[in-house]
């Protein structure tokens, strides 16, 4: 099998993409190498020590340590070593460990990274474990199906869902009232408010734009929300719509906000810096997700801000790109998979999953947890859940199933998006470049399926 290390667009393939072409060979190799870099694992005794890698370390460290303490109390014969890894570093850490060894027993495996890890044969299939578990039938079916689809297209479950997120537009109700502005429920109202709330001389800005790590997903959300395009691919499933002229126009308008109605520091802001900057109190609006809700409550109290679904676009239609479902997976190299699975079962149980998602401000995967009182009391979570179920919102499904999706949407194009913000690259050139990469990845994927 011939595997190219560099694409026609000049993009070096990640190990995940290379592994996609060789994954079948890896599964039948006779030498015992399971592709995980550690020479294979085993069920183990279900006791002893396991290592857990948190894929959002720092942000979720406290709640995970609380859940781990609960687990160890309920399972005194199992010790869990917690390792918190920043979300921006997690994929590279896992990829390095897959190639060189040192993977944990269990770790965070969200939809955005799932295909790449699965293609490298690093994850243990979980269908049979879930079928024989007390969790069977108690998890949100859509979240389970989302992770199955993201795992590579064969319907195998490699990650058990813990939560779902959704894009939210947070806005300062006190600043809007003072300026006589209406709620930014439409894109027109959003752009009007961003301009009216800006007084750069007094360090007051209408909006904070994400220019650092994680910028592409937010830009895509703004693009599709304005353009009203409802599919990521054309009808043949071969060419992406990211560089459709309507999306190009939408990105141009969005990128023009930088430094005009946003702080200059936004160029390098990831979500933690962006959220902290908004919570400092002089910015009118912030696009993020449900996960930062509790931070805003601490900063402002609930009477000075609201979190609403993304603005509606043409014809009163709300279009959003999909937010990846988060989950937990067992790494194939684990020598104590039984204990690792016990930890997942416990973490996604009613009480613990509710506790985790109340802290994170996200939608629980456990159906019983999703019925708990706090869900309806946290307004952004309640509104997000309603928007996703009342027919008012069309979700553009991002291609998480592509092993190199995470690379295309992060390492390959985040620097280019910064060039767009700085006026050094046109929105059209940026989107055309991304489209070429995505179309090539999709062609490879379709060929593998065929």
Short mmCIF file of C-alpha atoms in Angstrom, two decimals:
data_model
loop_
_atom_site.label_atom_id
_atom_site.label_comp_id
_atom_site.label_asym_id
_atom_site.label_seq_id
_atom_site.Cartn_x
_atom_site.Cartn_y
_atom_site.Cartn_z
CA UNK A 1 0.00 0.00 0.00
CA UNK A 2 1.44 3.34 -1.00
CA UNK A 3 0.97 6.07 1.59
CA UNK A 4 1.93 9.65 0.78
CA UNK A 5 3.49 11.68 3.55
CA UNK A 6 2.61 14.96 1.91
CA UNK A 7 -0.55 15.95 0.12
CA UNK A 8 -0.88 17.79 -3.15
CA UNK A 9 -1.70 20.91 -1.16
CA UNK A 10 1.67 20.72 0.56
CA UNK A 11 0.23 19.63 3.89
CA UNK A 12 2.15 17.01 5.83
CA UNK A 13 -0.07 14.21 6.99
CA UNK A 14 -0.43 13.51 10.69
CA UNK A 15 0.19 10.00 12.05
CA UNK A 16 -3.61 9.65 12.30
CA UNK A 17 -4.05 10.08 8.58
CA UNK A 18 -1.24 7.72 7.74
CA UNK A 19 -2.75 5.18 10.11
CA UNK A 20 -6.11 5.36 8.37
CA UNK A 21 -4.59 3.72 5.33
CA UNK A 22 -2.93 1.05 7.42
CA UNK A 23 -5.48 0.42 10.15
CA UNK A 24 -6.69 -2.88 8.69
CA UNK A 25 -3.14 -4.16 8.60
CA UNK A 26 -2.65 -3.13 12.19
CA UNK A 27 -5.67 -5.08 13.36
CA UNK A 28 -4.45 -8.35 11.85
CA UNK A 29 -0.74 -8.05 12.53
CA UNK A 30 0.68 -11.19 14.07
CA UNK A 31 3.53 -9.60 16.02
CA UNK A 32 1.34 -8.42 18.89
CA UNK A 33 1.77 -4.69 18.22
CA UNK A 34 -1.67 -3.17 18.66
CA UNK A 35 -0.70 0.22 17.28
CA UNK A 36 -0.86 1.86 20.68
CA UNK A 37 2.86 2.08 21.20
CA UNK A 38 2.72 -0.12 24.29
CA UNK A 39 2.56 -3.67 22.95
CA UNK A 40 -0.99 -4.53 23.97
CA UNK A 41 -2.97 -4.56 27.19
CA UNK A 42 -5.36 -6.78 29.08
CA UNK A 43 -8.45 -6.96 31.25
CA UNK A 44 -6.46 -6.98 34.46
CA UNK A 45 -7.82 -7.75 37.90
CA UNK A 46 -10.22 -4.83 38.13
CA UNK A 47 -8.20 -3.65 41.12
CA UNK A 48 -5.04 -1.62 41.67
CA UNK A 49 -3.98 1.59 39.99
CA UNK A 50 -5.25 3.18 36.78
CA UNK A 51 -4.26 6.46 35.14
CA UNK A 52 -6.82 8.96 33.87
CA UNK A 53 -5.99 11.75 31.42
CA UNK A 54 -8.37 14.71 31.57
CA UNK A 55 -8.69 16.34 28.14
CA UNK A 56 -9.59 19.72 29.66
CA UNK A 57 -7.13 19.95 32.51
CA UNK A 58 -7.21 23.08 34.62
CA UNK A 59 -10.74 23.98 33.59
CA UNK A 60 -12.24 20.69 34.85
CA UNK A 61 -9.56 19.59 37.32
CA UNK A 62 -11.53 20.31 40.49
CA UNK A 63 -14.69 18.48 39.44
CA UNK A 64 -12.76 15.47 38.18
CA UNK A 65 -10.84 15.23 41.44
CA UNK A 66 -14.16 15.27 43.27
CA UNK A 67 -15.53 12.48 41.07
CA UNK A 68 -12.32 10.49 41.51
CA UNK A 69 -12.61 10.84 45.31
CA UNK A 70 -16.20 9.56 45.11
CA UNK A 71 -15.07 6.64 42.94
CA UNK A 72 -12.21 5.65 45.20
CA UNK A 73 -14.53 5.75 48.21
CA UNK A 74 -16.96 3.43 46.41
CA UNK A 75 -14.10 1.29 45.05
CA UNK A 76 -11.42 1.20 47.77
CA UNK A 77 -9.40 -1.41 45.86
CA UNK A 78 -8.82 0.97 42.88
CA UNK A 79 -6.58 4.05 42.87
CA UNK A 80 -6.92 6.63 40.11
CA UNK A 81 -3.97 8.79 39.12
CA UNK A 82 -5.27 12.06 37.68
CA UNK A 83 -3.33 13.82 34.92
CA UNK A 84 -4.77 17.12 33.72
CA UNK A 85 -3.83 18.16 30.18
CA UNK A 86 -4.88 21.44 28.60
CA UNK A 87 -7.38 20.99 25.79
CA UNK A 88 -5.03 22.73 23.34
CA UNK A 89 -2.27 20.18 24.04
CA UNK A 90 -4.29 17.00 24.44
CA UNK A 91 -4.25 15.67 20.87
CA UNK A 92 -0.49 16.06 20.49
CA UNK A 93 0.11 14.39 23.88
CA UNK A 94 -2.02 11.39 22.93
CA UNK A 95 -0.56 11.14 19.42
CA UNK A 96 2.96 11.17 20.87
CA UNK A 97 2.06 8.47 23.40
CA UNK A 98 0.43 6.34 20.69
CA UNK A 99 3.68 6.37 18.73
CA UNK A 100 6.08 6.09 21.64
CA UNK A 101 4.18 4.48 24.51
CA UNK A 102 2.89 5.80 27.80
CA UNK A 103 -0.84 6.03 27.16
CA UNK A 104 -3.17 6.12 30.17
CA UNK A 105 -5.76 3.46 30.97
CA UNK A 106 -8.68 5.82 30.45
CA UNK A 107 -9.02 9.35 29.13
CA UNK A 108 -11.19 12.02 27.64
CA UNK A 109 -12.06 11.20 24.03
CA UNK A 110 -14.36 13.77 22.44
CA UNK A 111 -15.83 13.56 18.95
CA UNK A 112 -13.37 16.05 17.43
CA UNK A 113 -10.35 13.83 18.16
CA UNK A 114 -12.00 10.42 18.13
CA UNK A 115 -11.46 9.45 14.48
CA UNK A 116 -7.73 10.15 14.61
CA UNK A 117 -7.21 8.05 17.74
CA UNK A 118 -9.42 5.23 16.44
CA UNK A 119 -7.61 5.18 13.09
CA UNK A 120 -4.37 4.57 14.95
CA UNK A 121 -6.00 1.58 16.65
CA UNK A 122 -5.41 3.12 20.06
CA UNK A 123 -8.89 2.70 21.54
CA UNK A 124 -10.76 -0.32 22.84
CA UNK A 125 -14.25 -0.95 21.37
CA UNK A 126 -16.88 -0.39 24.04
CA UNK A 127 -20.10 -1.72 22.45
CA UNK A 128 -20.10 -5.03 24.34
CA UNK A 129 -19.14 -3.39 27.61
CA UNK A 130 -21.97 -0.88 27.33
CA UNK A 131 -24.46 -3.58 26.32
CA UNK A 132 -23.70 -5.46 29.56
CA UNK A 133 -23.63 -2.35 31.73
CA UNK A 134 -26.16 -0.69 33.99
CA UNK A 135 -25.70 2.34 31.72
CA UNK A 136 -27.26 0.51 28.77
CA UNK A 137 -30.42 2.35 27.70
CA UNK A 138 -29.76 5.22 30.10
CA UNK A 139 -27.61 7.39 27.85
CA UNK A 140 -28.78 10.00 25.36
CA UNK A 141 -29.19 8.11 22.08
CA UNK A 142 -28.18 11.09 19.91
CA UNK A 143 -24.94 11.53 21.82
CA UNK A 144 -24.14 7.82 21.55
CA UNK A 145 -24.84 7.86 17.81
CA UNK A 146 -22.77 11.02 17.38
CA UNK A 147 -19.73 9.30 18.91
CA UNK A 148 -20.32 6.16 16.87
CA UNK A 149 -20.39 8.26 13.69
CA UNK A 150 -17.25 10.15 14.71
CA UNK A 151 -15.34 6.94 15.35
CA UNK A 152 -14.61 6.20 11.73
CA UNK A 153 -17.86 5.30 10.01
CA UNK A 154 -18.18 1.60 10.91
CA UNK A 155 -20.54 2.24 13.81
CA UNK A 156 -18.16 1.10 16.54
CA UNK A 157 -18.41 2.86 19.90
CA UNK A 158 -14.99 3.91 21.16
CA UNK A 159 -16.09 6.58 23.63
CA UNK A 160 -18.96 6.75 26.12
CA UNK A 161 -20.60 10.20 26.07
CA UNK A 162 -20.40 12.38 29.15
CA UNK A 163 -21.87 15.63 27.86
CA UNK A 164 -22.92 17.76 24.92
CA UNK A 165 -22.16 21.39 24.40
CA UNK A 166 -23.77 24.12 22.37
CA UNK A 167 -22.74 27.51 21.05
CA UNK A 168 -24.01 30.43 23.13
CA UNK A 169 -24.02 34.18 22.65
CA UNK A 170 -23.43 35.76 26.04
CA UNK A 171 -24.29 39.43 26.36
CA UNK A 172 -24.22 42.02 29.13
CA UNK A 173 -27.82 42.95 29.83
CA UNK A 174 -26.79 45.98 31.90
CA UNK A 175 -24.69 47.41 29.07
CA UNK A 176 -27.41 46.72 26.51
CA UNK A 177 -30.05 48.42 28.67
CA UNK A 178 -27.83 51.45 29.20
CA UNK A 179 -27.26 51.77 25.44
CA UNK A 180 -30.93 51.22 24.60
CA UNK A 181 -30.15 48.11 22.58
CA UNK A 182 -32.42 45.15 22.00
CA UNK A 183 -31.37 41.56 22.59
CA UNK A 184 -28.87 40.40 19.89
CA UNK A 185 -31.12 37.59 18.69
CA UNK A 186 -30.43 38.32 15.01
CA UNK A 187 -27.11 38.81 13.23
CA UNK A 188 -28.14 42.33 12.25
CA UNK A 189 -28.77 43.19 15.91
CA UNK A 190 -25.46 41.57 16.83
CA UNK A 191 -23.41 43.72 14.44
CA UNK A 192 -25.32 46.86 15.46
CA UNK A 193 -24.67 46.22 19.15
CA UNK A 194 -20.98 45.41 18.58
CA UNK A 195 -20.46 48.82 17.02
CA UNK A 196 -22.62 50.84 19.40
CA UNK A 197 -21.04 49.38 22.55
CA UNK A 198 -17.49 50.17 21.43
CA UNK A 199 -15.51 53.11 22.79
CA UNK A 200 -11.90 52.04 22.40
CA UNK A 201 -10.70 55.24 24.04
CA UNK A 202 -12.35 54.11 27.27
CA UNK A 203 -11.33 50.48 26.69
CA UNK A 204 -14.94 49.49 26.02
CA UNK A 205 -15.63 47.01 23.25
CA UNK A 206 -18.75 45.50 21.77
CA UNK A 207 -17.34 42.02 21.22
CA UNK A 208 -14.39 39.72 21.85
CA UNK A 209 -13.35 37.55 18.91
CA UNK A 210 -11.40 34.31 19.28
CA UNK A 211 -8.15 34.61 17.34
CA UNK A 212 -6.03 32.01 19.13
CA UNK A 213 -6.48 28.29 19.70
CA UNK A 214 -9.97 27.08 18.81
CA UNK A 215 -10.71 30.00 16.50
CA UNK A 216 -11.82 28.00 13.46
CA UNK A 217 -14.93 26.44 14.96
CA UNK A 218 -16.13 29.84 16.18
CA UNK A 219 -15.48 31.39 12.77
CA UNK A 220 -17.38 28.56 11.05
CA UNK A 221 -20.30 29.11 13.41
CA UNK A 222 -20.42 32.80 12.49
CA UNK A 223 -20.13 31.99 8.77
CA UNK A 224 -22.87 29.39 8.51
CA UNK A 225 -25.08 31.33 10.91
CA UNK A 226 -25.02 34.36 8.61
CA UNK A 227 -25.08 32.55 5.27
CA UNK A 228 -27.87 30.15 6.20
CA UNK A 229 -26.14 27.27 4.37
CA UNK A 230 -27.28 24.08 6.08
CA UNK A 231 -24.84 21.40 4.91
CA UNK A 232 -21.07 21.10 5.18
CA UNK A 233 -20.88 19.14 1.90
CA UNK A 234 -22.51 19.43 -1.49
CA UNK A 235 -25.28 17.02 -2.47
CA UNK A 236 -22.74 14.51 -3.77
CA UNK A 237 -20.83 14.55 -0.47
CA UNK A 238 -17.59 15.39 -2.25
CA UNK A 239 -17.02 19.15 -2.09
CA UNK A 240 -17.25 21.27 1.05
CA UNK A 241 -19.37 24.41 1.25
CA UNK A 242 -16.91 26.31 3.45
CA UNK A 243 -15.78 28.44 0.50
CA UNK A 244 -19.24 29.07 -0.90
CA UNK A 245 -19.44 32.78 -1.87
CA UNK A 246 -22.06 33.36 0.86
CA UNK A 247 -19.68 31.97 3.48
CA UNK A 248 -16.80 34.04 2.11
CA UNK A 249 -18.92 37.19 2.42
CA UNK A 250 -19.96 36.20 5.95
CA UNK A 251 -16.37 35.62 7.07
CA UNK A 252 -15.27 38.95 5.62
CA UNK A 253 -17.90 40.74 7.68
CA UNK A 254 -17.04 38.79 10.81
CA UNK A 255 -13.27 39.26 10.50
CA UNK A 256 -13.70 43.00 10.03
CA UNK A 257 -14.80 43.19 13.66
CA UNK A 258 -11.22 42.63 14.82
CA UNK A 259 -9.69 45.77 16.39
CA UNK A 260 -12.66 47.78 15.13
CA UNK A 261 -15.00 46.62 17.91
CA UNK A 262 -12.72 44.12 19.70
CA UNK A 263 -9.54 44.35 21.78
CA UNK A 264 -6.29 43.89 19.84
CA UNK A 265 -5.31 41.16 22.32
CA UNK A 266 -7.99 38.95 20.77
CA UNK A 267 -5.52 37.93 18.07
CA UNK A 268 -3.89 35.38 20.38
CA UNK A 269 -6.74 34.61 22.76
CA UNK A 270 -7.78 31.01 23.33
CA UNK A 271 -11.03 30.38 25.18
CA UNK A 272 -9.59 30.78 28.69
CA UNK A 273 -8.08 34.20 27.91
CA UNK A 274 -11.18 35.26 25.98
CA UNK A 275 -13.52 34.27 28.80
CA UNK A 276 -11.33 35.96 31.43
CA UNK A 277 -11.20 39.10 29.32
CA UNK A 278 -15.00 39.21 28.98
CA UNK A 279 -15.42 38.57 32.69
CA UNK A 280 -13.25 41.61 33.40
CA UNK A 281 -16.35 43.66 32.64
CA UNK A 282 -15.87 46.08 29.72
CA UNK A 283 -16.96 43.98 26.72
CA UNK A 284 -20.55 43.65 25.54
CA UNK A 285 -20.70 40.21 23.89
CA UNK A 286 -18.91 36.88 23.84
CA UNK A 287 -19.39 33.75 21.73
CA UNK A 288 -18.47 30.63 23.61
CA UNK A 289 -20.36 27.58 24.80
CA UNK A 290 -22.23 26.39 27.85
CA UNK A 291 -18.99 25.50 29.59
CA UNK A 292 -18.15 29.04 30.68
CA UNK A 293 -21.55 29.85 32.21
CA UNK A 294 -20.45 29.37 35.82
CA UNK A 295 -17.45 31.66 35.26
CA UNK A 296 -19.81 34.44 34.17
CA UNK A 297 -22.11 33.89 37.13
CA UNK A 298 -19.12 34.39 39.44
CA UNK A 299 -18.06 37.52 37.54
CA UNK A 300 -21.39 39.28 37.13
CA UNK A 301 -24.15 37.40 38.98
CA UNK A 302 -27.10 36.23 36.91
CA UNK A 303 -28.81 39.64 36.69
CA UNK A 304 -26.11 41.34 34.58
CA UNK A 305 -25.79 38.95 31.65
CA UNK A 306 -27.70 36.38 29.61
CA UNK A 307 -26.66 33.43 27.49
CA UNK A 308 -28.89 32.87 24.46
CA UNK A 309 -28.75 30.59 21.40
CA UNK A 310 -26.77 31.89 18.45
CA UNK A 311 -28.45 34.69 16.42
CA UNK A 312 -30.87 33.83 13.63
CA UNK A 313 -29.97 34.64 10.06
CA UNK A 314 -31.80 34.89 6.72
CA UNK A 315 -35.54 34.36 6.95
CA UNK A 316 -35.44 33.97 10.72
CA UNK A 317 -33.55 30.69 10.45
CA UNK A 318 -30.96 29.71 13.04
CA UNK A 319 -28.04 27.69 11.67
CA UNK A 320 -25.21 26.46 13.88
CA UNK A 321 -22.27 24.17 13.38
CA UNK A 322 -22.20 21.08 15.57
CA UNK A 323 -20.39 21.15 18.88
CA UNK A 324 -18.51 17.92 19.56
CA UNK A 325 -19.88 15.49 22.12
CA UNK A 326 -17.37 14.77 24.86
CA UNK A 327 -16.75 11.32 26.27
CA UNK A 328 -14.46 8.81 27.95
CA UNK A 329 -12.55 5.99 26.29
CA UNK A 330 -10.43 3.01 27.32
CA UNK A 331 -7.03 2.89 25.63
CA UNK A 332 -6.19 -0.46 24.09
CA UNK A 333 -2.78 -0.56 25.73
CA UNK A 334 -4.31 -0.54 29.22
CA UNK A 335 -3.37 -3.56 31.31
CA UNK A 336 -6.35 -3.01 33.61
CA UNK A 337 -9.28 -2.42 31.28
CA UNK A 338 -11.76 -3.81 33.78
CA UNK A 339 -10.90 -1.12 36.33
CA UNK A 340 -10.83 1.54 33.60
CA UNK A 341 -14.34 0.54 32.54
CA UNK A 342 -15.55 0.62 36.16
CA UNK A 343 -14.32 4.22 36.33
CA UNK A 344 -16.23 5.18 33.17
CA UNK A 345 -19.42 3.51 34.43
CA UNK A 346 -19.15 5.40 37.70
CA UNK A 347 -18.34 8.77 36.10
CA UNK A 348 -21.35 8.55 33.76
CA UNK A 349 -23.76 7.33 36.43
CA UNK A 350 -26.73 9.57 37.32
CA UNK A 351 -25.28 11.35 40.34
CA UNK A 352 -21.73 11.80 39.05
CA UNK A 353 -22.71 12.81 35.52
CA UNK A 354 -25.13 15.35 36.94
CA UNK A 355 -22.44 16.71 39.25
CA UNK A 356 -19.93 16.98 36.39
CA UNK A 357 -22.29 18.74 34.01
CA UNK A 358 -23.66 21.14 36.58
CA UNK A 359 -20.08 22.23 37.19
CA UNK A 360 -19.30 22.37 33.45
CA UNK A 361 -22.64 23.95 32.53
CA UNK A 362 -23.23 21.34 29.82
CA UNK A 363 -26.02 18.96 28.83
CA UNK A 364 -25.69 15.58 30.62
CA UNK A 365 -25.39 12.35 28.65
CA UNK A 366 -27.14 10.37 31.38
CA UNK A 367 -30.88 10.73 30.77
CA UNK A 368 -31.70 10.75 34.48
CA UNK A 369 -29.09 13.44 35.12
CA UNK A 370 -30.61 15.54 32.31
CA UNK A 371 -33.88 15.64 34.30
CA UNK A 372 -32.29 17.10 37.43
CA UNK A 373 -33.54 20.48 38.65
CA UNK A 374 -30.33 22.42 37.97
CA UNK A 375 -30.70 21.93 34.20
CA UNK A 376 -33.85 24.05 34.03
CA UNK A 377 -32.45 26.60 36.48
CA UNK A 378 -29.33 27.29 34.37
CA UNK A 379 -30.95 29.46 31.69
CA UNK A 380 -28.34 29.03 28.89
CA UNK A 381 -28.45 25.24 29.28
CA UNK A 382 -32.24 25.27 29.25
CA UNK A 383 -32.41 27.56 26.19
CA UNK A 384 -29.76 25.53 24.36
CA UNK A 385 -31.64 22.30 24.99
CA UNK A 386 -34.86 23.88 23.74
CA UNK A 387 -33.19 25.29 20.62
CA UNK A 388 -31.86 21.85 19.75
CA UNK A 389 -35.23 20.13 20.16
CA UNK A 390 -37.95 22.62 19.15
CA UNK A 391 -37.18 22.68 15.43
CA UNK A 392 -35.86 26.26 15.41
CA UNK A 393 -32.24 25.29 14.76
CA UNK A 394 -30.49 23.54 11.89
CA UNK A 395 -27.17 21.95 12.81
CA UNK A 396 -24.40 21.79 10.21
CA UNK A 397 -22.60 18.57 11.07
CA UNK A 398 -18.83 19.01 11.01
CA UNK A 399 -16.83 16.04 9.65
CA UNK A 400 -15.44 14.72 12.91
CA UNK A 401 -15.17 11.32 11.23
CA UNK A 402 -12.23 12.54 9.11
CA UNK A 403 -9.02 11.51 10.91
CA UNK A 404 -7.36 14.77 9.95
CA UNK A 405 -10.32 17.03 10.74
CA UNK A 406 -8.73 18.18 13.97
CA UNK A 407 -5.47 19.01 12.19
CA UNK A 408 -7.22 20.89 9.38
CA UNK A 409 -9.37 22.86 11.81
CA UNK A 410 -6.52 23.66 14.19
CA UNK A 411 -2.83 23.40 13.32
CA UNK A 412 -3.22 23.86 9.57
CA UNK A 413 -5.51 26.88 9.60
CA UNK A 414 -5.48 28.74 12.91
CA UNK A 415 -2.34 30.67 11.84
CA UNK A 416 -4.02 31.51 8.54
CA UNK A 417 -7.10 32.83 10.34
CA UNK A 418 -4.86 35.20 12.26
CA UNK A 419 -3.56 36.43 8.91
CA UNK A 420 -7.14 37.11 7.86
CA UNK A 421 -7.75 39.14 11.01
CA UNK A 422 -4.57 41.12 10.36
CA UNK A 423 -5.52 41.77 6.73
CA UNK A 424 -2.58 39.74 5.43
CA UNK A 425 -4.75 37.06 3.80
CA UNK A 426 -8.14 37.37 2.17
CA UNK A 427 -11.14 35.47 3.51
CA UNK A 428 -11.51 33.84 0.10
CA UNK A 429 -7.91 32.57 -0.01
CA UNK A 430 -8.24 31.30 3.55
CA UNK A 431 -11.44 29.38 2.83
CA UNK A 432 -10.22 28.11 -0.54
CA UNK A 433 -7.13 26.68 1.16
CA UNK A 434 -9.22 24.97 3.81
CA UNK A 435 -11.64 23.68 1.18
CA UNK A 436 -8.83 22.07 -0.82
CA UNK A 437 -7.61 20.26 2.29
CA UNK A 438 -11.09 19.11 3.28
CA UNK A 439 -12.00 17.95 -0.22
CA UNK A 440 -8.82 15.89 -0.40
CA UNK A 441 -9.45 14.37 3.03
CA UNK A 442 -13.05 13.56 2.07
CA UNK A 443 -11.91 11.93 -1.21
CA UNK A 444 -9.48 9.74 0.73
CA UNK A 445 -12.19 8.85 3.18
CA UNK A 446 -14.69 7.97 0.44
CA UNK A 447 -12.04 5.81 -1.22
CA UNK A 448 -11.35 3.96 2.01
CA UNK A 449 -15.06 3.30 2.51
CA UNK A 450 -15.46 2.15 -1.09
#
